[in-house]
Amino acid sequence: SSFWYNCRMKRIYKIFSVFIFLFFLFPKLIFASGEFNTDFDVTYEVKETGVTEVTNKITLTNVFSNMYATSYSIVLDSINPTNVKAYGLNSAYPTRIVKEGDKTTIKIDFPDTVVGKDKSRTFYVSFDETTFAVRTGEVWEISIPGISEEATFNSYYLRLLIPEKLGQEAYISPSPRQKSNQNGFLTYVFNKTDVEKTGIVAGFGAFQVFSFNLNYHLENPLAKSSTTEITLPPDTAYQKVYYENISPRPTNMYVDSDGNWIAEFRLEARQRIDVTTNGFVQIFSNYRPFLSPNTESLNQNLIGTEYWDINNPEIVKLAQTLNTPKKIYDFVSTKLKYDYSRVKPNVERLGGVRALQNPESAICMEFTDLFITIARSAGIPAREVNGFAYTENPDIQPLSLVNDVLHAWPEYYDSEKGVWIPVDPTWGSTTGGVDYFSKLDLRHFTFVVHGKDSTKPYAAGSYKLGANPQKDVFVSFGSLPTVRNSKLELGAKIAIWVPFISNKLDLSISNSGPVAVYNLIPKVYFDGIEQTSKNNLDVLLPFQTYKTSLDIPFSFLASKTPDIIKIVVNEDEIVVPTNKKQVIIYNLLFIFIIAILILLTIIIRLKKWKFPKKHS
């Protein structure tokens, strides 16, 4: 949307009546550009209800002595104002509302005149609007329209006031000139240059929540049983996943080198199964403490691949100057143009080099591939994310097609923060310059990460069977589930006792869901004394079971064998008796048996020993 302004002026002639005659014979509308200086100060005050009160403070200053304004009009595009008011310093001004299609014109008539060069009139026009602030899920999303580039002002300032009760700032674009916190409001200040192209896009709230239902169709074409895998949406530094159910339950789960959550299923010969998963994802406005990648993983995200040709001469040349993530983002988001005609299933993937050579034919894959290719060539670890990204644009909605076409965006590794940072040059381009580099919005839901490999593992929505695949990805705004913490189940069993060697305690830790549990450090106590443990676990996924074993030391007559072994994992614990008395009895019995065997051996040998006879 945009604002348009025009003024209707009236000339004053005091000397020659012919001039008056000519003026009325040839009347004309004279616009403010040149005849008036216009200073504009607009305040958008968002209420806790979501209604936005817009107050325009306008100052018209005469440039000439023989010209003054009798009225003023504001044209609003795709805006439906209510409670419209216009007033000066001392009185209300009459207004007229004219609607033509999507445009609404507010016409203000001035009841008096302000005459004379450099004389000025200050007046106010206010109205309410209900669509500038909308609550989507857990986030208040603010969208303030830009102003027309044709509008001319001597000065222009815009203030955006957000109640603190709407939540913390999640993102805002463009960056404000000033930011303050006063009287219960977050206040942001912009000028004309800031808002004339894209307006203001902002979000307030600590996080967004989506509910999801994902289906996977698996088949074993072999004549023998085999194991197959699927990729589940994982936790990242920006999202936390709550799984209510995975059916059937996987036989095993693990985390790959890119941080993907892999679930394994055992299928019998020729068997087909449908795996259904449902839950919620919490997407945060700021990154949170998360597992850091190791050196090997980061090095994998610097390697060239089929679609990320880091050694191509054009790419190498670009990487020499585009040597920061911001420079790469700015280049890619402005160099490539989105080709809406290519948004379809099974579209050919061009890769980074061909995207550079065909800048008019890009979709999200090309924006992503070109960013990654240049970044890796410049020595910056980068990788691809496939997932769901909510947008109201019907042309690029990721799940608008039955084949579950997803969105792709890149991430780069920030070594100072120690975290993967997501950016979206595609949306930076399609929105005309909204900043999706400094901070991503709360609408990007990661399904799978491609770092080591540019195509695998496959994302949800890719596991289909048959010629007419159905829609398998369903995502909508939601709220946090009631159960948000996992309950661990501990199991322990002492192995069969073998005399005179260390015994084993088999330990299992099961996560019944709904969330992953991190940095598990099982603490082992022998008769209340903590033992050194080497069984630390970085992460235990929902519905995953971790199995390990602990050594119970051997000692003669069980002198060092504990009576009680206690294992504590987080707030859960299990106590296992070792049956020490039985161990002592077994030791004594075993010693007794050995002694009997030795004695029998001696007796047998004595019987075989022939003593010499004595002579008289």
Coordinates of C-alpha atoms in Angstrom, one line a residue:
S1 CA 0.0 0.0 0.0
S2 CA 1.1 3.5 -0.5
F3 CA 0.1 7.1 0.4
W4 CA -0.5 9.7 -2.2
Y5 CA -1.0 13.4 -1.4
N6 CA -2.3 16.3 -3.3
C7 CA -3.4 19.8 -2.4
R8 CA -5.9 22.2 -4.0
M9 CA -4.7 25.7 -4.0
K10 CA -6.2 29.2 -4.7
R11 CA -4.3 32.2 -6.0
I12 CA -4.8 35.7 -4.7
Y13 CA -4.6 38.7 -7.1
K14 CA -4.9 42.2 -5.8
I15 CA -3.7 44.4 -8.8
F16 CA -5.0 43.4 -12.2
S17 CA -8.6 42.1 -12.6
V18 CA -7.7 40.6 -16.0
F19 CA -5.6 38.1 -14.1
I20 CA -8.7 37.2 -12.1
F21 CA -10.7 36.8 -15.2
L22 CA -8.1 34.6 -16.9
F23 CA -7.8 32.5 -13.7
F24 CA -11.4 31.7 -13.6
L25 CA -11.6 31.0 -17.3
F26 CA -8.7 28.5 -17.1
P27 CA -8.8 27.0 -13.7
K28 CA -6.2 24.4 -12.9
L29 CA -5.2 22.2 -10.0
I30 CA -1.8 23.0 -8.6
F31 CA 0.1 20.3 -6.5
A32 CA 2.1 20.9 -3.4
S33 CA 5.4 20.1 -5.0
G34 CA 6.8 23.6 -5.6
E35 CA 4.0 25.7 -4.2
F36 CA 4.2 24.3 -0.6
N37 CA 6.7 22.7 1.6
T38 CA 5.2 19.7 3.3
D39 CA 6.4 18.3 6.6
F40 CA 5.0 15.0 7.5
D41 CA 5.1 13.3 10.9
V42 CA 3.1 10.1 11.2
T43 CA 2.6 7.8 14.2
Y44 CA 1.3 4.3 14.1
E45 CA 0.2 3.3 17.6
V46 CA -0.7 -0.4 17.8
K47 CA -3.2 -1.2 20.6
E48 CA -3.2 -4.4 22.6
T49 CA -6.4 -5.3 20.7
G50 CA -4.5 -5.2 17.4
V51 CA -6.2 -2.0 16.2
T52 CA -3.7 0.5 14.9
E53 CA -4.4 4.2 15.4
V54 CA -2.7 6.2 12.7
T55 CA -2.1 9.9 13.4
N56 CA -0.7 12.1 10.6
K57 CA 0.7 15.5 11.7
I58 CA 1.0 17.6 8.5
T59 CA 2.5 21.0 8.2
L60 CA 2.0 23.0 5.0
T61 CA 4.2 26.0 4.5
N62 CA 3.5 28.6 1.7
V63 CA 6.3 29.1 -0.7
F64 CA 4.6 32.1 -2.4
S65 CA 2.8 35.0 -1.0
N66 CA -0.1 34.8 -3.5
M67 CA -1.0 31.2 -3.0
Y68 CA -2.7 29.3 -0.2
A69 CA -4.4 25.9 0.3
T70 CA -8.1 25.5 0.7
S71 CA -8.1 21.7 1.1
Y72 CA -5.9 18.6 1.3
S73 CA -6.4 15.0 0.2
I74 CA -4.9 11.7 1.3
V75 CA -5.3 8.7 -0.9
L76 CA -5.0 5.3 0.8
D77 CA -4.4 2.2 -1.3
S78 CA -5.9 -1.0 -0.1
I79 CA -6.5 0.5 3.4
N80 CA -10.0 0.7 5.0
P81 CA -9.9 3.5 7.5
T82 CA -12.4 3.9 10.3
N83 CA -13.1 6.6 12.9
V84 CA -11.6 9.2 10.5
K85 CA -10.9 12.6 12.1
A86 CA -9.2 15.8 10.9
Y87 CA -8.5 18.8 13.1
G88 CA -6.3 21.8 13.6
L89 CA -4.8 23.3 16.7
N90 CA -8.1 24.8 17.8
S91 CA -11.0 23.1 15.9
A92 CA -12.1 20.1 13.9
Y93 CA -12.0 20.2 10.1
P94 CA -14.8 18.8 7.9
T95 CA -13.8 15.6 6.0
R96 CA -15.2 13.6 3.1
I97 CA -14.5 10.0 2.3
V98 CA -14.5 8.9 -1.3
K99 CA -13.9 5.2 -2.3
E100 CA -13.0 4.1 -5.8
G101 CA -12.0 0.4 -6.1
D102 CA -9.2 -0.3 -3.7
K103 CA -8.4 3.4 -3.1
T104 CA -9.9 5.5 -0.3
T105 CA -9.5 9.3 -0.5
I106 CA -9.8 11.4 2.7
K107 CA -10.6 15.0 1.7
I108 CA -10.1 17.7 4.3
D109 CA -11.5 21.2 3.8
F110 CA -9.9 24.1 5.6
P111 CA -12.4 26.5 7.3
D112 CA -10.0 29.4 7.2
T113 CA -7.1 30.7 5.2
V114 CA -3.4 31.0 5.9
V115 CA -1.9 33.6 3.6
G116 CA 1.6 34.9 3.1
K117 CA 5.0 33.5 2.1
D118 CA 6.5 31.2 4.7
K119 CA 3.2 31.1 6.6
S120 CA 2.3 27.6 7.7
R121 CA -0.7 25.5 8.8
T122 CA -0.3 22.4 11.0
F123 CA -3.2 20.0 11.2
Y124 CA -3.9 16.4 12.0
V125 CA -5.6 13.5 10.2
S126 CA -6.2 10.3 12.2
F127 CA -7.9 7.0 11.6
D128 CA -8.0 3.4 12.8
E129 CA -7.0 0.3 10.9
T130 CA -7.4 -3.3 11.8
T131 CA -5.1 -5.1 9.4
F132 CA -1.7 -3.5 10.1
A133 CA -1.3 -5.8 13.2
V134 CA -2.4 -9.4 13.0
R135 CA -1.9 -12.2 15.5
T136 CA -0.7 -15.4 13.8
G137 CA -0.3 -18.2 16.2
E138 CA 1.9 -16.9 19.1
V139 CA 3.3 -13.9 17.2
W140 CA 1.9 -10.4 16.5
E141 CA 2.9 -9.6 12.9
I142 CA 3.1 -5.9 11.9
S143 CA 2.9 -4.7 8.3
I144 CA 3.0 -1.0 7.8
P145 CA 2.6 0.1 4.1
G146 CA 5.2 2.1 2.3
I147 CA 4.7 5.5 0.8
S148 CA 4.8 6.3 -2.9
E149 CA 8.1 7.4 -4.4
E150 CA 6.2 10.1 -6.1
A151 CA 5.2 11.7 -2.8
T152 CA 7.4 14.8 -2.1
F153 CA 8.1 16.0 1.4
N154 CA 10.3 18.6 2.9
S155 CA 10.6 16.1 5.8
Y156 CA 9.0 12.8 6.7
Y157 CA 9.2 10.9 9.9
L158 CA 7.4 7.8 10.9
R159 CA 7.0 6.5 14.5
L160 CA 5.8 2.9 15.3
L161 CA 4.6 2.3 18.8
I162 CA 4.2 -1.3 20.0
P163 CA 2.8 -2.2 23.4
E164 CA 5.3 -4.2 25.5
K165 CA 2.5 -6.6 26.3
L166 CA 2.6 -7.8 22.6
G167 CA 5.9 -9.4 23.4
Q168 CA 9.6 -8.9 22.6
E169 CA 10.8 -7.9 19.2
A170 CA 11.4 -11.0 17.1
Y171 CA 12.4 -9.2 13.9
I172 CA 11.9 -5.8 12.2
S173 CA 12.8 -4.6 8.7
P174 CA 14.2 -2.1 7.8
S175 CA 16.3 -1.3 10.8
P176 CA 14.9 1.8 12.6
R177 CA 16.9 5.0 12.9
Q178 CA 16.1 5.1 16.6
K179 CA 14.7 2.7 19.1
S180 CA 13.5 3.4 22.7
N181 CA 11.3 2.0 25.4
Q182 CA 9.0 4.4 27.2
N183 CA 5.6 4.5 28.8
G184 CA 5.0 0.8 28.2
F185 CA 5.7 1.1 24.4
L186 CA 8.5 0.1 22.2
T187 CA 9.1 3.1 19.9
Y188 CA 10.8 2.9 16.5
V189 CA 11.6 5.9 14.3
F190 CA 12.0 5.8 10.5
N191 CA 12.4 8.4 7.7
K192 CA 11.1 8.5 4.1
T193 CA 14.0 6.6 2.6
D194 CA 13.5 3.7 5.0
V195 CA 9.9 3.0 4.2
E196 CA 9.2 4.2 0.6
K197 CA 10.0 0.8 -1.0
T198 CA 8.9 -1.9 1.3
G199 CA 7.2 -0.3 4.3
I200 CA 7.8 -1.9 7.6
V201 CA 7.6 -5.6 8.4
A202 CA 8.0 -6.7 12.1
G203 CA 7.1 -9.5 14.4
F204 CA 6.7 -9.4 18.2
G205 CA 6.7 -12.5 20.4
A206 CA 9.4 -14.8 21.7
F207 CA 8.4 -17.7 19.4
Q208 CA 5.9 -19.0 16.9
V209 CA 4.2 -22.4 17.1
F210 CA 3.1 -24.6 14.2
S211 CA 1.3 -28.0 14.5
F212 CA 2.3 -30.6 11.9
N213 CA 1.2 -33.9 10.5
L214 CA 3.7 -35.7 8.3
N215 CA 3.2 -39.0 6.4
Y216 CA 5.9 -41.3 5.0
H217 CA 5.2 -44.2 2.6
L218 CA 7.9 -46.9 2.7
E219 CA 8.3 -50.1 0.7
N220 CA 10.8 -53.0 0.8
P221 CA 11.0 -54.4 -2.8
L222 CA 13.5 -57.1 -1.8
A223 CA 12.7 -60.8 -1.2
K224 CA 14.3 -60.5 2.2
S225 CA 13.9 -58.2 5.2
S226 CA 15.8 -54.9 5.2
T227 CA 16.1 -51.6 7.0
T228 CA 15.0 -48.3 5.6
E229 CA 15.3 -44.8 6.9
I230 CA 13.3 -41.5 7.0
T231 CA 14.3 -38.0 8.1
L232 CA 12.2 -36.4 10.9
P233 CA 12.2 -32.6 11.5
P234 CA 15.0 -32.0 14.0
D235 CA 15.8 -29.5 16.7
T236 CA 18.1 -26.7 15.7
A237 CA 19.3 -23.5 17.4
Y238 CA 16.1 -21.8 16.2
Q239 CA 13.5 -24.5 16.6
K240 CA 12.4 -27.2 19.1
V241 CA 10.2 -30.1 18.0
Y242 CA 7.6 -31.8 20.2
Y243 CA 6.5 -35.2 18.9
E244 CA 3.2 -36.5 20.1
N245 CA 3.4 -39.7 18.1
I246 CA 5.5 -41.7 15.6
S247 CA 3.6 -44.7 14.4
P248 CA 4.8 -47.3 14.0
R249 CA 7.7 -46.7 16.4
P250 CA 11.1 -46.8 14.7
T251 CA 13.4 -49.7 15.5
N252 CA 16.3 -47.2 16.0
M253 CA 17.0 -43.5 15.8
Y254 CA 20.2 -41.5 15.5
V255 CA 21.5 -38.0 14.6
D256 CA 23.7 -37.7 11.5
S257 CA 26.7 -35.4 11.0
D258 CA 24.4 -32.5 9.8
G259 CA 22.1 -32.7 12.8
N260 CA 19.3 -34.5 11.0
W261 CA 17.1 -36.9 13.0
I262 CA 17.1 -40.3 11.3
A263 CA 14.5 -43.0 12.1
E264 CA 15.1 -46.6 11.0
F265 CA 12.4 -49.1 10.3
R266 CA 12.7 -52.8 9.8
L267 CA 10.5 -54.0 6.9
E268 CA 9.9 -57.7 6.0
A269 CA 10.2 -58.9 2.4
R270 CA 7.8 -57.0 0.0
Q271 CA 6.3 -55.1 2.9
R272 CA 4.8 -51.7 2.7
I273 CA 4.1 -49.4 5.6
D274 CA 2.8 -45.9 6.2
V275 CA 4.6 -44.0 8.9
T276 CA 2.6 -41.1 10.5
T277 CA 4.1 -38.4 12.7
N278 CA 2.4 -35.5 14.4
G279 CA 3.4 -32.9 16.9
F280 CA 4.4 -29.2 17.2
V281 CA 7.4 -27.1 16.5
Q282 CA 8.4 -24.0 18.4
I283 CA 10.3 -21.5 16.3
F284 CA 12.4 -19.0 18.3
S285 CA 13.1 -15.3 17.4
N286 CA 16.7 -15.7 18.6
Y287 CA 19.1 -18.6 18.6
R288 CA 19.4 -20.6 21.8
P289 CA 22.3 -22.6 23.2
F290 CA 22.6 -25.7 21.1
L291 CA 25.1 -28.5 20.2
S292 CA 28.1 -27.1 18.3
P293 CA 29.3 -28.9 15.2
N294 CA 32.7 -30.5 15.3
T295 CA 35.6 -29.6 13.0
E296 CA 35.0 -32.5 10.7
S297 CA 31.4 -31.5 10.2
L298 CA 32.3 -27.9 9.5
N299 CA 34.9 -29.0 6.9
Q300 CA 32.2 -31.1 5.2
N301 CA 30.4 -27.8 4.7
L302 CA 33.2 -26.3 2.7
I303 CA 33.5 -29.0 0.0
G304 CA 32.2 -28.6 -3.5
T305 CA 29.5 -30.9 -4.9
E306 CA 27.5 -31.4 -8.1
Y307 CA 25.3 -28.3 -7.4
W308 CA 27.9 -26.4 -5.5
D309 CA 30.9 -26.1 -7.9
I310 CA 33.2 -24.0 -5.7
N311 CA 36.1 -24.2 -8.2
N312 CA 34.2 -22.7 -11.2
P313 CA 36.2 -19.6 -12.4
E314 CA 33.2 -17.2 -12.2
I315 CA 32.4 -18.4 -8.7
V316 CA 36.0 -18.1 -7.6
K317 CA 36.2 -14.6 -8.9
L318 CA 33.0 -13.6 -7.1
A319 CA 34.2 -15.2 -3.9
Q320 CA 37.3 -12.9 -3.9
T321 CA 35.1 -9.8 -3.3
L322 CA 32.0 -11.4 -1.9
N323 CA 33.9 -12.6 1.2
T324 CA 31.2 -12.1 3.9
P325 CA 27.8 -13.7 4.3
K326 CA 26.1 -10.2 4.0
K327 CA 27.8 -9.4 0.7
I328 CA 26.9 -12.8 -0.7
Y329 CA 23.2 -12.4 0.4
D330 CA 23.0 -8.9 -1.1
F331 CA 24.5 -10.1 -4.4
V332 CA 22.3 -13.2 -4.7
S333 CA 19.0 -11.5 -3.7
T334 CA 19.5 -8.7 -6.3
K335 CA 21.2 -10.7 -9.0
L336 CA 18.6 -13.5 -9.4
K337 CA 15.0 -12.9 -10.4
Y338 CA 12.2 -15.3 -9.2
D339 CA 10.6 -17.3 -12.1
Y340 CA 7.1 -18.2 -10.9
S341 CA 6.6 -20.4 -13.9
R342 CA 9.2 -22.9 -12.6
V343 CA 7.3 -23.5 -9.3
K344 CA 6.2 -27.1 -10.0
P345 CA 7.0 -30.6 -9.0
N346 CA 10.2 -32.3 -10.2
V347 CA 11.6 -29.1 -11.7
E348 CA 15.2 -29.3 -12.9
R349 CA 17.7 -28.1 -10.3
L350 CA 20.2 -25.7 -12.0
G351 CA 22.8 -25.5 -9.2
G352 CA 24.9 -22.5 -8.3
V353 CA 26.9 -22.0 -11.5
R354 CA 23.9 -22.4 -13.9
A355 CA 21.8 -20.1 -11.6
L356 CA 24.5 -17.4 -12.1
Q357 CA 24.3 -18.0 -15.9
N358 CA 20.5 -17.9 -15.9
P359 CA 19.6 -15.2 -13.4
E360 CA 16.1 -14.6 -14.8
S361 CA 15.1 -18.3 -14.2
A362 CA 15.6 -18.7 -10.5
I363 CA 13.4 -20.3 -7.8
C364 CA 14.4 -20.9 -4.1
M365 CA 16.8 -23.7 -5.1
E366 CA 18.9 -21.4 -7.2
F367 CA 19.0 -18.6 -4.7
T368 CA 20.1 -21.2 -2.1
D369 CA 22.6 -23.0 -4.3
L370 CA 24.3 -19.8 -5.5
F371 CA 24.6 -18.5 -1.9
I372 CA 26.1 -21.8 -0.8
T373 CA 28.5 -22.1 -3.8
I374 CA 29.9 -18.6 -3.3
A375 CA 30.1 -18.9 0.5
R376 CA 32.0 -22.3 0.3
S377 CA 34.3 -20.9 -2.3
A378 CA 35.0 -18.0 0.0
G379 CA 35.8 -20.3 2.9
I380 CA 32.6 -19.8 4.7
P381 CA 30.8 -23.0 5.9
A382 CA 27.3 -23.0 4.3
R383 CA 24.5 -25.6 3.8
E384 CA 21.0 -26.0 2.5
V385 CA 17.8 -26.3 4.5
N386 CA 14.6 -27.8 3.1
G387 CA 11.3 -27.2 4.9
F388 CA 8.1 -25.3 5.3
A389 CA 8.0 -21.5 5.0
Y390 CA 4.6 -19.9 5.5
T391 CA 3.7 -17.1 3.1
E392 CA 0.4 -15.4 2.0
N393 CA 1.8 -15.2 -1.6
P394 CA -0.2 -17.9 -3.5
D395 CA 2.4 -18.0 -6.2
I396 CA 5.2 -19.3 -3.9
Q397 CA 3.3 -20.9 -1.1
P398 CA 5.5 -24.0 -0.5
L399 CA 2.7 -26.5 0.0
S400 CA 0.2 -25.1 -2.5
L401 CA 0.7 -28.2 -4.7
V402 CA -0.5 -31.7 -4.0
N403 CA 3.1 -33.0 -4.4
D404 CA 4.3 -31.1 -1.3
V405 CA 6.8 -28.7 -3.0
L406 CA 8.8 -27.3 -0.1
H407 CA 10.9 -24.2 0.3
A408 CA 14.7 -24.0 0.4
W409 CA 17.0 -21.5 2.1
P410 CA 20.7 -21.4 3.1
E411 CA 22.5 -21.3 6.4
Y412 CA 26.0 -20.1 7.1
Y413 CA 28.1 -20.8 10.2
D414 CA 28.9 -17.9 12.5
S415 CA 32.1 -18.9 14.2
E416 CA 31.8 -16.1 16.8
K417 CA 28.3 -17.1 17.9
G418 CA 29.0 -20.8 17.4
V419 CA 25.7 -21.3 15.6
W420 CA 24.3 -21.9 12.1
I421 CA 22.5 -18.7 11.0
P422 CA 19.5 -19.1 8.5
V423 CA 19.0 -16.4 5.8
D424 CA 16.5 -16.3 2.9
P425 CA 17.7 -14.4 -0.2
T426 CA 14.7 -15.7 -2.1
W427 CA 12.2 -13.8 0.1
G428 CA 14.6 -10.9 0.2
S429 CA 14.2 -10.7 -3.6
T430 CA 10.4 -11.4 -3.9
T431 CA 9.5 -8.9 -1.2
G432 CA 11.4 -6.1 -2.9
G433 CA 14.1 -5.8 -0.3
V434 CA 12.7 -6.8 3.1
D435 CA 15.7 -7.8 5.2
Y436 CA 15.8 -11.6 5.6
F437 CA 19.5 -11.5 6.5
S438 CA 19.8 -9.7 9.8
K439 CA 17.0 -11.8 11.4
L440 CA 14.8 -14.4 9.8
D441 CA 11.1 -14.3 10.5
L442 CA 9.3 -16.9 12.6
R443 CA 7.8 -18.7 9.6
H444 CA 10.6 -21.0 8.5
F445 CA 10.3 -24.6 9.8
T446 CA 13.3 -26.9 9.1
F447 CA 12.6 -30.4 7.8
V448 CA 16.1 -31.5 6.7
V449 CA 19.6 -30.1 6.4
H450 CA 21.9 -30.8 3.4
G451 CA 25.6 -30.1 4.2
K452 CA 27.6 -33.3 3.6
D453 CA 25.4 -34.1 0.6
S454 CA 23.6 -31.6 -1.5
T455 CA 20.5 -33.9 -2.1
K456 CA 20.3 -36.3 0.8
P457 CA 18.7 -37.2 3.2
Y458 CA 15.2 -36.6 1.7
A459 CA 12.7 -34.3 3.4
A460 CA 9.2 -35.1 4.6
G461 CA 6.9 -35.1 1.6
S462 CA 9.4 -37.0 -0.6
Y463 CA 8.5 -40.5 0.6
K464 CA 5.7 -41.4 -1.9
L465 CA 4.5 -44.6 -3.6
G466 CA 2.4 -45.0 -6.7
A467 CA 1.5 -42.9 -9.7
N468 CA -0.9 -40.6 -7.9
P469 CA 0.8 -39.5 -4.7
Q470 CA -1.4 -37.8 -2.1
K471 CA -0.5 -34.8 0.0
D472 CA 1.6 -35.8 3.0
V473 CA 2.6 -32.6 4.6
F474 CA 0.2 -30.6 6.7
V475 CA 1.3 -27.6 8.7
S476 CA -0.8 -24.9 10.4
F477 CA -0.5 -22.4 13.2
G478 CA -0.8 -24.0 16.6
S479 CA -0.1 -23.5 20.3
L480 CA 2.4 -25.3 22.7
P481 CA 1.3 -28.7 23.8
T482 CA 0.3 -29.4 27.4
V483 CA 3.1 -32.0 27.9
R484 CA 6.4 -30.3 27.0
N485 CA 9.0 -32.3 29.0
S486 CA 10.2 -35.9 28.4
K487 CA 10.0 -38.5 31.0
L488 CA 13.0 -40.8 31.0
E489 CA 12.6 -44.5 31.8
L490 CA 15.7 -46.3 33.2
G491 CA 16.3 -50.0 33.1
A492 CA 19.2 -52.0 34.6
K493 CA 20.1 -55.6 34.8
I494 CA 23.2 -57.4 36.1
A495 CA 24.6 -59.9 33.7
I496 CA 25.1 -63.5 34.8
W497 CA 27.8 -63.7 37.4
V498 CA 31.1 -65.3 36.3
P499 CA 33.6 -66.0 39.2
F500 CA 36.8 -64.0 39.5
I501 CA 36.1 -61.5 36.7
S502 CA 34.5 -58.1 36.6
N503 CA 30.7 -58.2 36.2
K504 CA 28.5 -56.1 33.9
L505 CA 25.5 -54.0 34.6
D506 CA 23.4 -53.5 31.4
L507 CA 21.8 -50.0 31.5
S508 CA 19.0 -48.7 29.2
I509 CA 17.7 -45.1 29.0
S510 CA 14.4 -44.7 27.1
N511 CA 12.9 -41.3 26.1
S512 CA 9.1 -41.7 25.9
G513 CA 8.8 -38.2 24.3
P514 CA 7.8 -35.7 23.3
V515 CA 11.2 -33.8 23.1
A516 CA 14.8 -34.6 22.8
V517 CA 16.9 -34.5 25.9
Y518 CA 20.4 -33.1 25.8
N519 CA 23.7 -33.5 27.7
L520 CA 22.7 -36.6 29.6
I521 CA 25.4 -37.5 32.2
P522 CA 24.5 -40.7 34.0
K523 CA 25.9 -40.6 37.5
V524 CA 26.8 -44.0 39.0
Y525 CA 27.1 -44.5 42.7
F526 CA 28.6 -47.6 44.4
D527 CA 27.2 -47.7 48.0
G528 CA 26.8 -43.9 47.8
I529 CA 30.2 -43.1 46.4
E530 CA 30.1 -41.5 42.9
Q531 CA 32.2 -43.4 40.2
T532 CA 33.8 -41.9 37.2
S533 CA 31.5 -42.4 34.1
K534 CA 32.4 -42.4 30.5
N535 CA 28.8 -42.9 29.2
N536 CA 27.9 -39.2 28.6
L537 CA 25.2 -38.8 26.0
D538 CA 24.9 -35.6 23.8
V539 CA 21.3 -36.2 22.9
L540 CA 18.5 -38.7 23.3
L541 CA 15.8 -38.3 20.7
P542 CA 12.1 -38.8 21.3
F543 CA 11.1 -42.5 21.5
Q544 CA 14.8 -43.5 21.3
T545 CA 16.4 -46.0 23.7
Y546 CA 20.1 -45.8 24.5
K547 CA 21.9 -49.0 25.8
T548 CA 25.2 -49.2 27.5
S549 CA 27.0 -51.3 30.2
L550 CA 28.9 -50.6 33.4
D551 CA 31.7 -52.6 34.9
I552 CA 31.2 -53.9 38.4
P553 CA 34.7 -54.5 39.7
F554 CA 35.9 -58.0 40.8
S555 CA 37.5 -58.4 44.2
F556 CA 38.3 -61.4 46.4
L557 CA 35.3 -62.4 48.5
A558 CA 33.6 -59.3 47.0
S559 CA 35.5 -56.9 49.2
K560 CA 35.2 -54.1 46.6
T561 CA 31.8 -55.2 45.2
P562 CA 29.1 -52.7 46.2
D563 CA 25.9 -53.8 47.9
I564 CA 23.9 -51.2 46.0
I565 CA 24.4 -49.5 42.6
K566 CA 22.4 -46.3 42.1
I567 CA 22.2 -44.7 38.7
V568 CA 20.9 -41.1 38.4
V569 CA 20.1 -39.5 35.0
N570 CA 18.8 -35.9 35.3
E571 CA 16.1 -36.2 37.9
D572 CA 15.4 -39.9 37.4
E573 CA 17.2 -42.7 39.3
I574 CA 17.2 -46.4 39.6
V575 CA 18.7 -48.6 42.4
V576 CA 20.0 -52.0 41.6
P577 CA 21.1 -54.5 44.4
T578 CA 24.1 -56.5 43.5
N579 CA 23.4 -59.5 45.8
K580 CA 26.8 -59.1 47.4
K581 CA 26.1 -61.9 49.9
Q582 CA 25.4 -64.3 47.1
V583 CA 28.6 -63.2 45.4
I584 CA 30.6 -64.0 48.6
I585 CA 28.8 -67.4 48.8
Y586 CA 29.6 -68.1 45.2
N587 CA 33.2 -67.1 45.8
L588 CA 33.5 -69.4 48.8
L589 CA 31.7 -72.2 47.0
F590 CA 33.9 -71.8 44.1
I591 CA 37.0 -71.8 46.3
F592 CA 35.7 -74.9 48.1
I593 CA 35.2 -76.7 44.9
I594 CA 38.6 -75.8 43.7
A595 CA 40.1 -77.0 47.0
I596 CA 38.2 -80.3 46.7
L597 CA 39.4 -80.7 43.2
I598 CA 43.0 -80.1 44.3
L599 CA 42.7 -82.5 47.2
L600 CA 41.2 -85.2 44.9
T601 CA 44.0 -84.7 42.5
I602 CA 46.6 -85.1 45.2
I603 CA 44.9 -88.3 46.5
I604 CA 44.8 -89.8 43.0
R605 CA 48.4 -89.0 42.5
L606 CA 49.3 -90.5 45.9
K607 CA 47.6 -93.7 45.0
K608 CA 49.6 -94.0 41.9
W609 CA 52.8 -93.4 43.7
K610 CA 54.5 -96.8 44.6
F611 CA 56.7 -96.7 47.8
P612 CA 59.9 -99.0 47.9
K613 CA 59.8 -102.0 50.2
K614 CA 62.1 -102.2 53.3
H615 CA 64.7 -105.1 53.6
S616 CA 65.5 -106.8 56.9

